[in-house]
Tab-separated table of C-alpha atoms and ligand atoms in Angstrom:
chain	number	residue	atom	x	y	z
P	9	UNK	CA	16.386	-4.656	16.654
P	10	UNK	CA	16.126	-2.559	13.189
P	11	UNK	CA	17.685	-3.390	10.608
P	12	UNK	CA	17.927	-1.510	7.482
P	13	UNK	CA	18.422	-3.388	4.053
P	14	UNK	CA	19.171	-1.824	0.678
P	15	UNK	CA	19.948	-5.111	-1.196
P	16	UNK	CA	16.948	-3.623	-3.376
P	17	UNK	CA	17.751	-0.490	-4.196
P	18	UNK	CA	18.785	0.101	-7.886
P	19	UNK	CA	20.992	3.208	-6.889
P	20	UNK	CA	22.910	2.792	-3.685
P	21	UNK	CA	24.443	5.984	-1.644
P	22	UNK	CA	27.935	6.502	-1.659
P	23	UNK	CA	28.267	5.760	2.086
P	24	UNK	CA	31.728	6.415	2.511
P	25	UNK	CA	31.041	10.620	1.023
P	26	UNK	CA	28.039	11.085	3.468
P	27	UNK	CA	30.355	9.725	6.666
P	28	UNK	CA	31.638	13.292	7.376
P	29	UNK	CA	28.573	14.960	6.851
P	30	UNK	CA	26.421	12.150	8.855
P	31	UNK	CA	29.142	12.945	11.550
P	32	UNK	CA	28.750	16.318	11.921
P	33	UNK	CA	25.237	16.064	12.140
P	34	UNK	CA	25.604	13.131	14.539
P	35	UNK	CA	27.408	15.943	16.684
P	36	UNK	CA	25.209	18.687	15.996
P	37	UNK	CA	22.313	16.712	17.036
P	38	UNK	CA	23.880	15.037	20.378
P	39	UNK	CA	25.313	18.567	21.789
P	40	UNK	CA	22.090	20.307	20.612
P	41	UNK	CA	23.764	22.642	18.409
P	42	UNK	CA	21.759	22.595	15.459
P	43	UNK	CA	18.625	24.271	14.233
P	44	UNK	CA	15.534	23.946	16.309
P	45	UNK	CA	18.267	22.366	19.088
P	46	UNK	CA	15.496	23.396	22.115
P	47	UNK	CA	13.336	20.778	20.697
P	48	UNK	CA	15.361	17.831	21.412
P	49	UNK	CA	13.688	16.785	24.833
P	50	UNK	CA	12.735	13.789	23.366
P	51	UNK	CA	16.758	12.506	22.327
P	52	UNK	CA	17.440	11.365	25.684
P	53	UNK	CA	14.098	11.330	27.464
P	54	UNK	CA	14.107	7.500	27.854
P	55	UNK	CA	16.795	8.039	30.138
P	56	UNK	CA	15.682	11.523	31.481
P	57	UNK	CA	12.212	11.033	32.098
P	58	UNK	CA	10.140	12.038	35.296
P	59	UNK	CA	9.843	8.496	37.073
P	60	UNK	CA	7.228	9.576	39.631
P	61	UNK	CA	4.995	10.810	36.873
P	62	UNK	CA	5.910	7.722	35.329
P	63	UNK	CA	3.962	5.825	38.602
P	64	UNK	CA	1.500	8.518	38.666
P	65	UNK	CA	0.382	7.495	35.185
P	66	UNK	CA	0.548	4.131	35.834
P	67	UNK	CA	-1.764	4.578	39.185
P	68	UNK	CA	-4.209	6.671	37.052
P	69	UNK	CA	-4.195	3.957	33.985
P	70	UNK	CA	-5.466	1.094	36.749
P	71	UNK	CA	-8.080	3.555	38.483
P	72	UNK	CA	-9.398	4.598	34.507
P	73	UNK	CA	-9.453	0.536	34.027
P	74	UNK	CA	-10.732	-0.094	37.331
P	75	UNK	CA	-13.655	2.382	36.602
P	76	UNK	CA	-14.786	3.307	33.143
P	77	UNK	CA	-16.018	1.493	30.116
P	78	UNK	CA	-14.480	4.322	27.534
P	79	UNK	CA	-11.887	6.131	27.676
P	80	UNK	CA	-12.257	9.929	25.254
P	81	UNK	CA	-8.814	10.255	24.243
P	82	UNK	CA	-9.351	14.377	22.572
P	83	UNK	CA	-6.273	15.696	20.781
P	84	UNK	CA	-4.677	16.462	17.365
P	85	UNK	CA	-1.517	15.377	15.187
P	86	UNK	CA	1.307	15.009	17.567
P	87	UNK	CA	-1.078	15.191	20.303
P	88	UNK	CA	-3.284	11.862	18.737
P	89	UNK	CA	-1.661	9.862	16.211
P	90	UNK	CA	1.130	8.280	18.023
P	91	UNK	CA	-1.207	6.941	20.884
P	92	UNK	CA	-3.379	5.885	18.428
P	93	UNK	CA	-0.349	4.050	15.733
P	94	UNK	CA	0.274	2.342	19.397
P	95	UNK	CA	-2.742	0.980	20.760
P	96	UNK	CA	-3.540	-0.447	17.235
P	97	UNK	CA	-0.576	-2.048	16.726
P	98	UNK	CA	-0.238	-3.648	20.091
P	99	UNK	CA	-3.923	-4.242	20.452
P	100	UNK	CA	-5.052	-4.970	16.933
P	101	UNK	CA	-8.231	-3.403	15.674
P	102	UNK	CA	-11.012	-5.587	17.203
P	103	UNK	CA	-9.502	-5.557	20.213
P	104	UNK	CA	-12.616	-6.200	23.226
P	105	UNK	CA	-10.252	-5.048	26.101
P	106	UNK	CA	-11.464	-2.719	28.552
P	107	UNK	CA	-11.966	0.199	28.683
P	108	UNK	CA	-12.399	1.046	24.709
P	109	UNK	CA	-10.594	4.060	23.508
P	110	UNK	CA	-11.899	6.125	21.599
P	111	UNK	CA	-10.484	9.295	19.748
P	112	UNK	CA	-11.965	13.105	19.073
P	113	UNK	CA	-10.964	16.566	18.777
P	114	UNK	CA	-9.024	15.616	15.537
P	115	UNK	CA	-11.509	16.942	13.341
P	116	UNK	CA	-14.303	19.535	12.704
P	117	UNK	CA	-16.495	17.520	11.369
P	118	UNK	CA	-19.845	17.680	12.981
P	119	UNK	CA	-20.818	14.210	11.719
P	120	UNK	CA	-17.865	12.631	13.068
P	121	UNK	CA	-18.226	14.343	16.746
P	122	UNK	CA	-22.309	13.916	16.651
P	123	UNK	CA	-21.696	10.478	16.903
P	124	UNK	CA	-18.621	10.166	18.674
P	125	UNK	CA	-20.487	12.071	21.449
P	126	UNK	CA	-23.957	9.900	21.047
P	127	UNK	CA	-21.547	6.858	20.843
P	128	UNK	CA	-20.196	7.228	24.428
P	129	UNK	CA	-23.566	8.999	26.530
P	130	UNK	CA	-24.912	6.130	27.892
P	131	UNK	CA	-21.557	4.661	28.737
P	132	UNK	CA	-19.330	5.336	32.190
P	133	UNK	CA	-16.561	7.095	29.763
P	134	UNK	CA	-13.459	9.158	30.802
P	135	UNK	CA	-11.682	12.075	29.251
P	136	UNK	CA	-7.840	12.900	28.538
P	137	UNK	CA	-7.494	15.929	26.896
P	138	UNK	CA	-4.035	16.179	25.032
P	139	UNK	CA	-2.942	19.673	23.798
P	140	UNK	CA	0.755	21.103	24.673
P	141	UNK	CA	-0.372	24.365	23.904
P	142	UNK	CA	-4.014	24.306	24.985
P	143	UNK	CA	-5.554	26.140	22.154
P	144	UNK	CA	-5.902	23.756	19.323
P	145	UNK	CA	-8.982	24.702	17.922
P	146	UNK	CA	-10.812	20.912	17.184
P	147	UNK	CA	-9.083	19.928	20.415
P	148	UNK	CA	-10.743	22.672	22.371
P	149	UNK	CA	-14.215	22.552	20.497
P	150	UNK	CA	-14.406	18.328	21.370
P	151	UNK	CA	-13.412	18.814	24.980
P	152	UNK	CA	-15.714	21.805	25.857
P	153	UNK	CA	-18.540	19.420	24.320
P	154	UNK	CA	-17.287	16.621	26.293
P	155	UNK	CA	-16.511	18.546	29.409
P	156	UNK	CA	-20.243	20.025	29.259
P	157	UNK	CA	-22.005	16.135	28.641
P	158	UNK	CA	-19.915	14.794	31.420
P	159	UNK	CA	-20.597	17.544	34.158
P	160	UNK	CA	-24.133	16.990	33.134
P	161	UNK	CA	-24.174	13.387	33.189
P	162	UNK	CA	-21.847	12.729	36.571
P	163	UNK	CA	-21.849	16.324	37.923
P	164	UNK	CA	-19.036	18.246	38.587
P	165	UNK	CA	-17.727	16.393	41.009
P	166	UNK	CA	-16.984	12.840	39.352
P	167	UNK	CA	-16.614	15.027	36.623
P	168	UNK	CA	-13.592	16.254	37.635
P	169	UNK	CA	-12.496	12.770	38.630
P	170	UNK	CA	-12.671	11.104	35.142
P	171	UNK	CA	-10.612	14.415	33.504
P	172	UNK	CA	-7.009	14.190	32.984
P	173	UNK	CA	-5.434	16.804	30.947
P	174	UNK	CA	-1.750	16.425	28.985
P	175	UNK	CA	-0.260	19.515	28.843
P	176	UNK	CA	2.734	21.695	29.182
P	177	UNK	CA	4.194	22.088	32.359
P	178	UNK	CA	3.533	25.745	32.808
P	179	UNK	CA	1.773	27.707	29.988
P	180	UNK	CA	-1.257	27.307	27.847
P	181	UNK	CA	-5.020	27.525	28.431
P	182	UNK	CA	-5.443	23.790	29.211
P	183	UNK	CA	-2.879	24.482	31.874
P	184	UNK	CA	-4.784	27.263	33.154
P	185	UNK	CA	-8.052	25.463	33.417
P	186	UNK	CA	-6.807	21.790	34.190
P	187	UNK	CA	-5.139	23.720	37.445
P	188	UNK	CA	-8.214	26.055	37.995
P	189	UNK	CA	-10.801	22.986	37.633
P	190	UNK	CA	-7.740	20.492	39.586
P	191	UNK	CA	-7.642	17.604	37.295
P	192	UNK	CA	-4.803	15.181	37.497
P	193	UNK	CA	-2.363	16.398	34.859
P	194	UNK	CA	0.702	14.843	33.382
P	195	UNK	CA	3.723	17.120	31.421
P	196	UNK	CA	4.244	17.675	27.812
P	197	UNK	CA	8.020	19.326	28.357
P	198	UNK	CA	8.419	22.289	26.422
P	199	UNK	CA	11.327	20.829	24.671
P	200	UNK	CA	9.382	18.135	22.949
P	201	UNK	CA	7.182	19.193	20.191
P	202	UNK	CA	4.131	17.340	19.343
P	203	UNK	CA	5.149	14.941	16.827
P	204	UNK	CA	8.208	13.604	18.906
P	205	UNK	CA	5.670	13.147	21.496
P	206	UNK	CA	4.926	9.772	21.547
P	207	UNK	CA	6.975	8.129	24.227
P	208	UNK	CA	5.430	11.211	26.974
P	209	UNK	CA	2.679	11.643	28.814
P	210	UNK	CA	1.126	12.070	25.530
P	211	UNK	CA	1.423	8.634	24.406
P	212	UNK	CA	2.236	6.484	27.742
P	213	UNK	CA	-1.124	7.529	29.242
P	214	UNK	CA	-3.433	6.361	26.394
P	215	UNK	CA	-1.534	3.748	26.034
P	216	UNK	CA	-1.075	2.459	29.951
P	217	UNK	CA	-5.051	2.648	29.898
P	218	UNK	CA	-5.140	0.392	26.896
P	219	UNK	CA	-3.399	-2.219	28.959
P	220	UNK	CA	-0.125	-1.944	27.141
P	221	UNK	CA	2.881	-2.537	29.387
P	222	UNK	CA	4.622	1.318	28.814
P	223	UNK	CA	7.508	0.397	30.844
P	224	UNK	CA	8.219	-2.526	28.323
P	225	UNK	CA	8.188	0.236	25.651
P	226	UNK	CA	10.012	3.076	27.340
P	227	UNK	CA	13.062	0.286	27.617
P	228	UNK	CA	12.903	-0.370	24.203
P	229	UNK	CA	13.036	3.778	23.674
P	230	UNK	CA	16.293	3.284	25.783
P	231	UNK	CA	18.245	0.146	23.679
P	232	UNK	CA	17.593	2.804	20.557
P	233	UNK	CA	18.700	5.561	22.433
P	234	UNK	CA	21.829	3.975	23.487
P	235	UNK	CA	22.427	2.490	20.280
P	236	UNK	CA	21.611	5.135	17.893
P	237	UNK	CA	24.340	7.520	19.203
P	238	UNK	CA	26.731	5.575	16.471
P	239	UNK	CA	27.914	7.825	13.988
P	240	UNK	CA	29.452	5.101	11.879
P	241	UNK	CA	26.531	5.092	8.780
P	242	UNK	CA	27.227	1.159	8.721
P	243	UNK	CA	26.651	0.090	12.439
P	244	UNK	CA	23.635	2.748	12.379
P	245	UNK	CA	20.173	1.538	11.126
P	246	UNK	CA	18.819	4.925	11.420
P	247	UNK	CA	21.750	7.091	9.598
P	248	UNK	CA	21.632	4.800	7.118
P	249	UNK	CA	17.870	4.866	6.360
P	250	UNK	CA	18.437	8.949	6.288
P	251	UNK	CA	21.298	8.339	4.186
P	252	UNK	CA	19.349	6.376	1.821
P	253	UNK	CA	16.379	8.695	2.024
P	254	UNK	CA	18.629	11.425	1.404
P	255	UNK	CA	20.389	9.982	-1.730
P	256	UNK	CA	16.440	8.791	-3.170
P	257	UNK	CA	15.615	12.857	-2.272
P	258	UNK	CA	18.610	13.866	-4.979
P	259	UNK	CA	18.113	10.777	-7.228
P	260	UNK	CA	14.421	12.430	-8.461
P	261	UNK	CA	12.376	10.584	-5.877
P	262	UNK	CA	9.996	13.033	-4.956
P	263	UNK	CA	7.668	10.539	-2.983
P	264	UNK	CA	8.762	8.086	0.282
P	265	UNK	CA	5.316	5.257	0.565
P	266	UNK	CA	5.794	3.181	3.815
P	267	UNK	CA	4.307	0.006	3.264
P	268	UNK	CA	3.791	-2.741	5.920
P	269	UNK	CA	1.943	-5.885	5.087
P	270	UNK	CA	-0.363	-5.571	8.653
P	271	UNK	CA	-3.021	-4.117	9.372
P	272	UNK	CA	-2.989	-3.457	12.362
P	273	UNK	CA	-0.011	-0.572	10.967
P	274	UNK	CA	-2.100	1.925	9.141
P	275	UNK	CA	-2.133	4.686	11.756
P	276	UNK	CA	1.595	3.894	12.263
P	277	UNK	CA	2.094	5.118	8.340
P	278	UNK	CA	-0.048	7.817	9.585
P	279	UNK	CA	2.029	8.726	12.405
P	280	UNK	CA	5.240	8.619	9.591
P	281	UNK	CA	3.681	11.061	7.319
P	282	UNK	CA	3.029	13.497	10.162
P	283	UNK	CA	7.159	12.850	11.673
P	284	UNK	CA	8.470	13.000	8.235
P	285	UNK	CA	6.329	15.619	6.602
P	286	UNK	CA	5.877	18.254	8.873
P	287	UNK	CA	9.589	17.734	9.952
P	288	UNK	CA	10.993	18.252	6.499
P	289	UNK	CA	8.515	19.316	4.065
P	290	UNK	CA	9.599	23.340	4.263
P	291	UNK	CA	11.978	25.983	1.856
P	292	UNK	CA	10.520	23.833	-1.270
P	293	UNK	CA	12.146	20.749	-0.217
P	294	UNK	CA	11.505	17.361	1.007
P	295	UNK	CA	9.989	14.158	0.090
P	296	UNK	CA	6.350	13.817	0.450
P	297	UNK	CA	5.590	10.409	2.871
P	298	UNK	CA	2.801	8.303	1.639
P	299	UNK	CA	1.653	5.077	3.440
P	300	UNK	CA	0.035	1.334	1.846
P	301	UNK	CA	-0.786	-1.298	3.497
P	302	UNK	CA	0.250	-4.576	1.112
P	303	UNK	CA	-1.566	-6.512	-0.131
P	304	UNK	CA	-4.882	-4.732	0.501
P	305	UNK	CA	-3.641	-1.852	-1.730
P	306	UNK	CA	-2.108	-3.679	-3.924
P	307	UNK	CA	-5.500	-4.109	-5.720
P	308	UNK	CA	-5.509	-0.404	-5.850
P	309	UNK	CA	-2.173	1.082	-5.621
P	310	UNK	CA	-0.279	-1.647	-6.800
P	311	UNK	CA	-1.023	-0.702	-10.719
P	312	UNK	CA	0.409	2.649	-10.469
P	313	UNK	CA	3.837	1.262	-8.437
P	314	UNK	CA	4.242	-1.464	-11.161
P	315	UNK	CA	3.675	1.012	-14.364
P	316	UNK	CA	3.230	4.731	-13.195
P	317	UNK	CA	5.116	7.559	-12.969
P	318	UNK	CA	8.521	6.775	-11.553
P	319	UNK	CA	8.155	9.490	-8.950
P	320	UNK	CA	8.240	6.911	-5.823
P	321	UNK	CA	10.425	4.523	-3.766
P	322	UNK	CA	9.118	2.119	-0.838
P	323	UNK	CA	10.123	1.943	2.839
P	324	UNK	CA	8.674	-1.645	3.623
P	325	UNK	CA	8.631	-1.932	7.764
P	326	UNK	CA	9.143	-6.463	7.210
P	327	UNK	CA	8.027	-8.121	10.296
P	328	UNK	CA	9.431	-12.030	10.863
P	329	UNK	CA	6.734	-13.430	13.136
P	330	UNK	CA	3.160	-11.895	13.101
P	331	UNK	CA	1.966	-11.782	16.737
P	332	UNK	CA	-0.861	-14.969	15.671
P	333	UNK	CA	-1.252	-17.310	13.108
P	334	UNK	CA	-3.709	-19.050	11.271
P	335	UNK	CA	-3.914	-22.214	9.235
P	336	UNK	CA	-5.696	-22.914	5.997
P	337	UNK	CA	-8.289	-25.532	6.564
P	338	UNK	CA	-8.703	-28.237	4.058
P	339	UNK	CA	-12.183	-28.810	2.554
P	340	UNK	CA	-13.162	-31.821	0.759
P	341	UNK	CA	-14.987	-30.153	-2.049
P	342	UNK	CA	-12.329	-27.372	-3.113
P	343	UNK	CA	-14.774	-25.903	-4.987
P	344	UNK	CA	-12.549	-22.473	-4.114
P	345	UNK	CA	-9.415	-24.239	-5.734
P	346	UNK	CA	-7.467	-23.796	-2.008
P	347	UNK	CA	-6.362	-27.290	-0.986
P	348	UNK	CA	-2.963	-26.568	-2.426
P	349	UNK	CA	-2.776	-24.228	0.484
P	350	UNK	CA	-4.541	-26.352	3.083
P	351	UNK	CA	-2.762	-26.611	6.409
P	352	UNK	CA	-0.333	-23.618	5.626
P	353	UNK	CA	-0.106	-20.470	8.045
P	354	UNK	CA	-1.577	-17.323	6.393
P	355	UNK	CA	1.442	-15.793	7.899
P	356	UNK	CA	3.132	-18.159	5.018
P	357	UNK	CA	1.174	-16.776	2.404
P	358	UNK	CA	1.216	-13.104	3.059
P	359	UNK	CA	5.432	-13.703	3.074
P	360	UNK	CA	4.950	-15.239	-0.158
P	361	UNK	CA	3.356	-12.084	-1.363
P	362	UNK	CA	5.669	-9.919	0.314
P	363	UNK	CA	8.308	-11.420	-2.080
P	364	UNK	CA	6.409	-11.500	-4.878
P	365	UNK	CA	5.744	-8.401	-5.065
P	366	UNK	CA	9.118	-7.384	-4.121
P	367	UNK	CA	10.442	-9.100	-7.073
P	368	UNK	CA	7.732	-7.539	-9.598
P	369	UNK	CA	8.213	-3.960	-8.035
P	370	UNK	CA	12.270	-4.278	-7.763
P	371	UNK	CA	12.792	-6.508	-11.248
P	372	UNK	CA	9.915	-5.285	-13.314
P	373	UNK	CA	8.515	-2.111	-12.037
P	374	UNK	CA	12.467	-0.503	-11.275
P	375	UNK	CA	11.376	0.465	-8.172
P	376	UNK	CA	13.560	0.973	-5.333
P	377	UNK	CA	13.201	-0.336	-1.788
P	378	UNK	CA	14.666	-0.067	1.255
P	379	UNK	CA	13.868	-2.521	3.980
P	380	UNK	CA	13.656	-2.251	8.279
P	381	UNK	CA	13.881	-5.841	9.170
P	382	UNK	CA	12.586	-6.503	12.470
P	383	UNK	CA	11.562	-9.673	14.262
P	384	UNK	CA	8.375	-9.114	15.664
P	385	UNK	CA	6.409	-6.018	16.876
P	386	UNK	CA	5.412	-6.005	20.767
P	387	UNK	CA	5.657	-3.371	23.427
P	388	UNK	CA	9.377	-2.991	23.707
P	389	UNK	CA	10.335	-3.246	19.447
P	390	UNK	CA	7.348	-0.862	18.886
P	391	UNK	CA	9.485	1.825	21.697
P	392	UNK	CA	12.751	1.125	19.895
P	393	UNK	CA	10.898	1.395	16.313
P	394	UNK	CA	9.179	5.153	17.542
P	395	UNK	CA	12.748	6.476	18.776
P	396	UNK	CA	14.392	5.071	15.464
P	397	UNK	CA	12.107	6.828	13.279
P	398	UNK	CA	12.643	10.085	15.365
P	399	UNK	CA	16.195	9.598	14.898
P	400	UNK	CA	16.160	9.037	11.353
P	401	UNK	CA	13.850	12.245	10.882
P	402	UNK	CA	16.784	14.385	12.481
P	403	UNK	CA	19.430	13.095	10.633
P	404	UNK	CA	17.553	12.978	7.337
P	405	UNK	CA	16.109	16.830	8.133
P	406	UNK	CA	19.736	17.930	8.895
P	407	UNK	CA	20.943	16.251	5.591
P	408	UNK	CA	18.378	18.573	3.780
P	409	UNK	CA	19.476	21.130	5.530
P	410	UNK	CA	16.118	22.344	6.894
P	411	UNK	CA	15.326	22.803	10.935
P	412	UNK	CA	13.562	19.456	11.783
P	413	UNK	CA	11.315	20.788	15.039
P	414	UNK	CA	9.224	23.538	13.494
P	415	UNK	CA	6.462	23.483	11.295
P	416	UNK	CA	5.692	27.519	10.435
P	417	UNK	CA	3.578	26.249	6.973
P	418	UNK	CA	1.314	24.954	9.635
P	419	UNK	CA	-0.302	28.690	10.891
P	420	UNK	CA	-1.121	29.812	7.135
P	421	UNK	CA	-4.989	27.853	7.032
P	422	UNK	CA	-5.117	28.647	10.485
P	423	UNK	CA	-4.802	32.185	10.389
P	424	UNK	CA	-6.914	32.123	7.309
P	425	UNK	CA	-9.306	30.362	9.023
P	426	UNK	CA	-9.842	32.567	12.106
P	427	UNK	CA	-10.066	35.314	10.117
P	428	UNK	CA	-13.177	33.868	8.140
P	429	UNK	CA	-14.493	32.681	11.685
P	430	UNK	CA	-14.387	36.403	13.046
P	431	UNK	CA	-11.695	35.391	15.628
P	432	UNK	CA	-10.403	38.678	17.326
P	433	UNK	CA	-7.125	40.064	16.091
P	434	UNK	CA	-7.085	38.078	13.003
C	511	PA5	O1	3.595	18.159	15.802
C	511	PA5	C1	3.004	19.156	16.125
C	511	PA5	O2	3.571	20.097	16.701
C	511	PA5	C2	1.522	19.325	15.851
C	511	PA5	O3	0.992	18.271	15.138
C	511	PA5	C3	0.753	19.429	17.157
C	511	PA5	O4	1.006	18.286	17.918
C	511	PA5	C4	-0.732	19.571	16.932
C	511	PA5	O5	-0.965	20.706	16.159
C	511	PA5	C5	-1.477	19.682	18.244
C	511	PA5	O6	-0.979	20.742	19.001
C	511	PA5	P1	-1.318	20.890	20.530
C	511	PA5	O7	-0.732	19.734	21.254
C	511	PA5	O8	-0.673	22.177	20.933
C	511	PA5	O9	-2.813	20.936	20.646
């Protein structure tokens, strides 16, 4: 389904003298022996998962469809960005299915929730609130605004009806009020931290209401589950991405960019940079993840790749088959210059760039690539691609020797924060 090419790399890994190592970790990581090992509910959770709250999130999806115009999808990092990689990537981003989803409670900003919140009062909109500990500060701030418009708008009643809370099974505020107020809730396991998140409740119900067929993807979770147990490096796209990532880490690399030539794939490089930084960026180590999308930034970034710094290598995600097509008409005057194109697929031409740039980069520039070849991206490669790059993160954490599942940088603003906010006990 993946496949991982390093034809263009100028500096290959010495596969055979990471084996033991990668099998070790292999082991560590399938007994749950290693660092952070009570965060690996999401390693076999596309076999493990809770089938009736599978169906219950289905049911929900079609009654949200049935009913609403919007959908108020309110969370933060690993509680937001993989539902939101998702739906653009499956849906595109001019997508005119019903309901629209919409996002909040990722930011402070007052501009951005104004008119979030003056964007969706006139319209029949429901809310999921997403937080697996309940007290995520933007989270909370969005959904007691939304909660308050809502009960004013419906009443408390319907209110209650168009509410469905993510959260963990037992603890948290959210908890505490989504059972107090009795919204239908779904589980965030306390095993699976936010950024691994994607294939749970946290994703599947955003995504089920966006009319993407979660089953489809939870299967595709499964062929990458099954098949990314391999410890041999060579018959294991994902070990041998960390591999490579590992040997760019000690070969003065300090920075990963993911580059994909869609799209429809910028919040999926934003969902990488969250998995990759806050899983390894810790004890002064790690390599910082960037994201492009080719060839729009290529009339920004691509200067600096070609002739900066050599502080970089590229992780290009190449797709075969886009999911449409579209041909270049001819036009009689060509006052353009683009009848030597006429009646080719743009999907032709952006391929073309793809390897022209590839050359310049790789010959010129001395930049090193690595490659995930897949076919095409749809519901059931996008569930395999998620549970690849979670496996990769692991093994590539491991090789860096840092625990993969916390993120303890993360409470330094925070705490800083509360204390200028006059938050009690900080
Ligand atoms: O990956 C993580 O753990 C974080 O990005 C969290 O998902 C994010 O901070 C949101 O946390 P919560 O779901 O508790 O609101």
């Amino acid at each position: 389904m993946v496949k991982t090419n390093d034809s263009y790399l100028l500096t290959k890994p010495d596969y055979a003298a990471y084996q033991a190592r990668v099998n070790a970790i292999n082991e560590k990581i399938e007994n749950k022996t290693g660092a952070g090992n009570d965060f690996l509910g999401w390693l076999n959770y596309p076999d493990t998962y809770d089938k009736e709250e599978f169906e219950r999130i289905i049911k929900a999806a079609k009654y949200v469809r049935d009913n609403y115009e919007v959908l108020v999808v309110c969370g933060i990092g690993g509680s937001y960005l993989g539902a939101r990689a998702a739906i653009e990537a499956i849906n595109g981003l001019h997508s005119n299915k019903k309901p629209e989803i919409i996002f909040i409670g990722q930011t402070f900003s007052s501009d951005y929730i104004y008119e979030t919140l003056e964007y969706i009062k006139d319209k029949k909109f429901a809310i999921n609130v997403i937080s697996k500990s309940g007290t995520t500060t933007e989270t909370a701030i969005s959904f007691r605004l939304l909660k308050e418009m809502l009960e004013k708008k419906v009443g408390k009643e319907e209110a209650r009806k168009a509410i469905f809370a993510t959260t963990d099974k037992e603890k948290g505020a959210l908890k505490e009020l989504s059972t107090k107020e009795g919204y239908e809730t779904f589980t965030l396991n306390s095993d699976v931290g936010g950024r691994f998140s994607v294939l749970t409740p946290v994703g599947l119900f955003p995504l089920a209401v966006a009319g993407i067929d979660i089953a489809s993807l939870m299967n595709g979770a499964h062929q990458a589950m099954m098949e990314l147990k391999e410890p041999l490096i060579e018959n294991n796209p994902a070990y041998k991405y960390a591999v490579i990532r590992d040997h760019m880490y000690h070969s003065n690399k300090q920075v990963e960019m993911f580059v994909t030539y869609e799209p429809r794939l910028v919040q999926l490089g934003e969902w990488f940079k969250q998995l990759f930084g806050e899983s390894e960026g810790k004890e002064e180590k790690g390599l910082l993840p960037d994201s492009a999308t080719f060839s729009t930034d290529l009339h920004s970034l691509g200067q600096f790749i070609q002739q900066g710094s050599k502080v970089l290598f590229e992780t290009i995600l190449c797709l075969d088959k886009p999911n449409k097509d579209v041909i270049i008409p001819h036009d009689d005057e060509n006052l353009d210059g683009l009848n030597y194109l006429e009646n080719k697929q743009l999907s032709f031409v952006n391929k073309q760039a793809f390897l022209g740039t590839l050359k310049a980069h790789f010959e010129d520039g001395k930049v090193n690539h690595v490659l995930l070849e897949m076919d095409h991206l749809d519901a059931y490669s996008l569930g395999y691609l998620f549970y690849f790059f979670m496996k990769t993160c692991a093994m590539s954490a491991y090789l860096l020797d840092v625990n993969p599942f916390n993120q303890p940088g993360v409470e330094i603003y925070k705490k800083n924060m509360f204390h200028l906010l006059g938050k009690k006990g900080y």
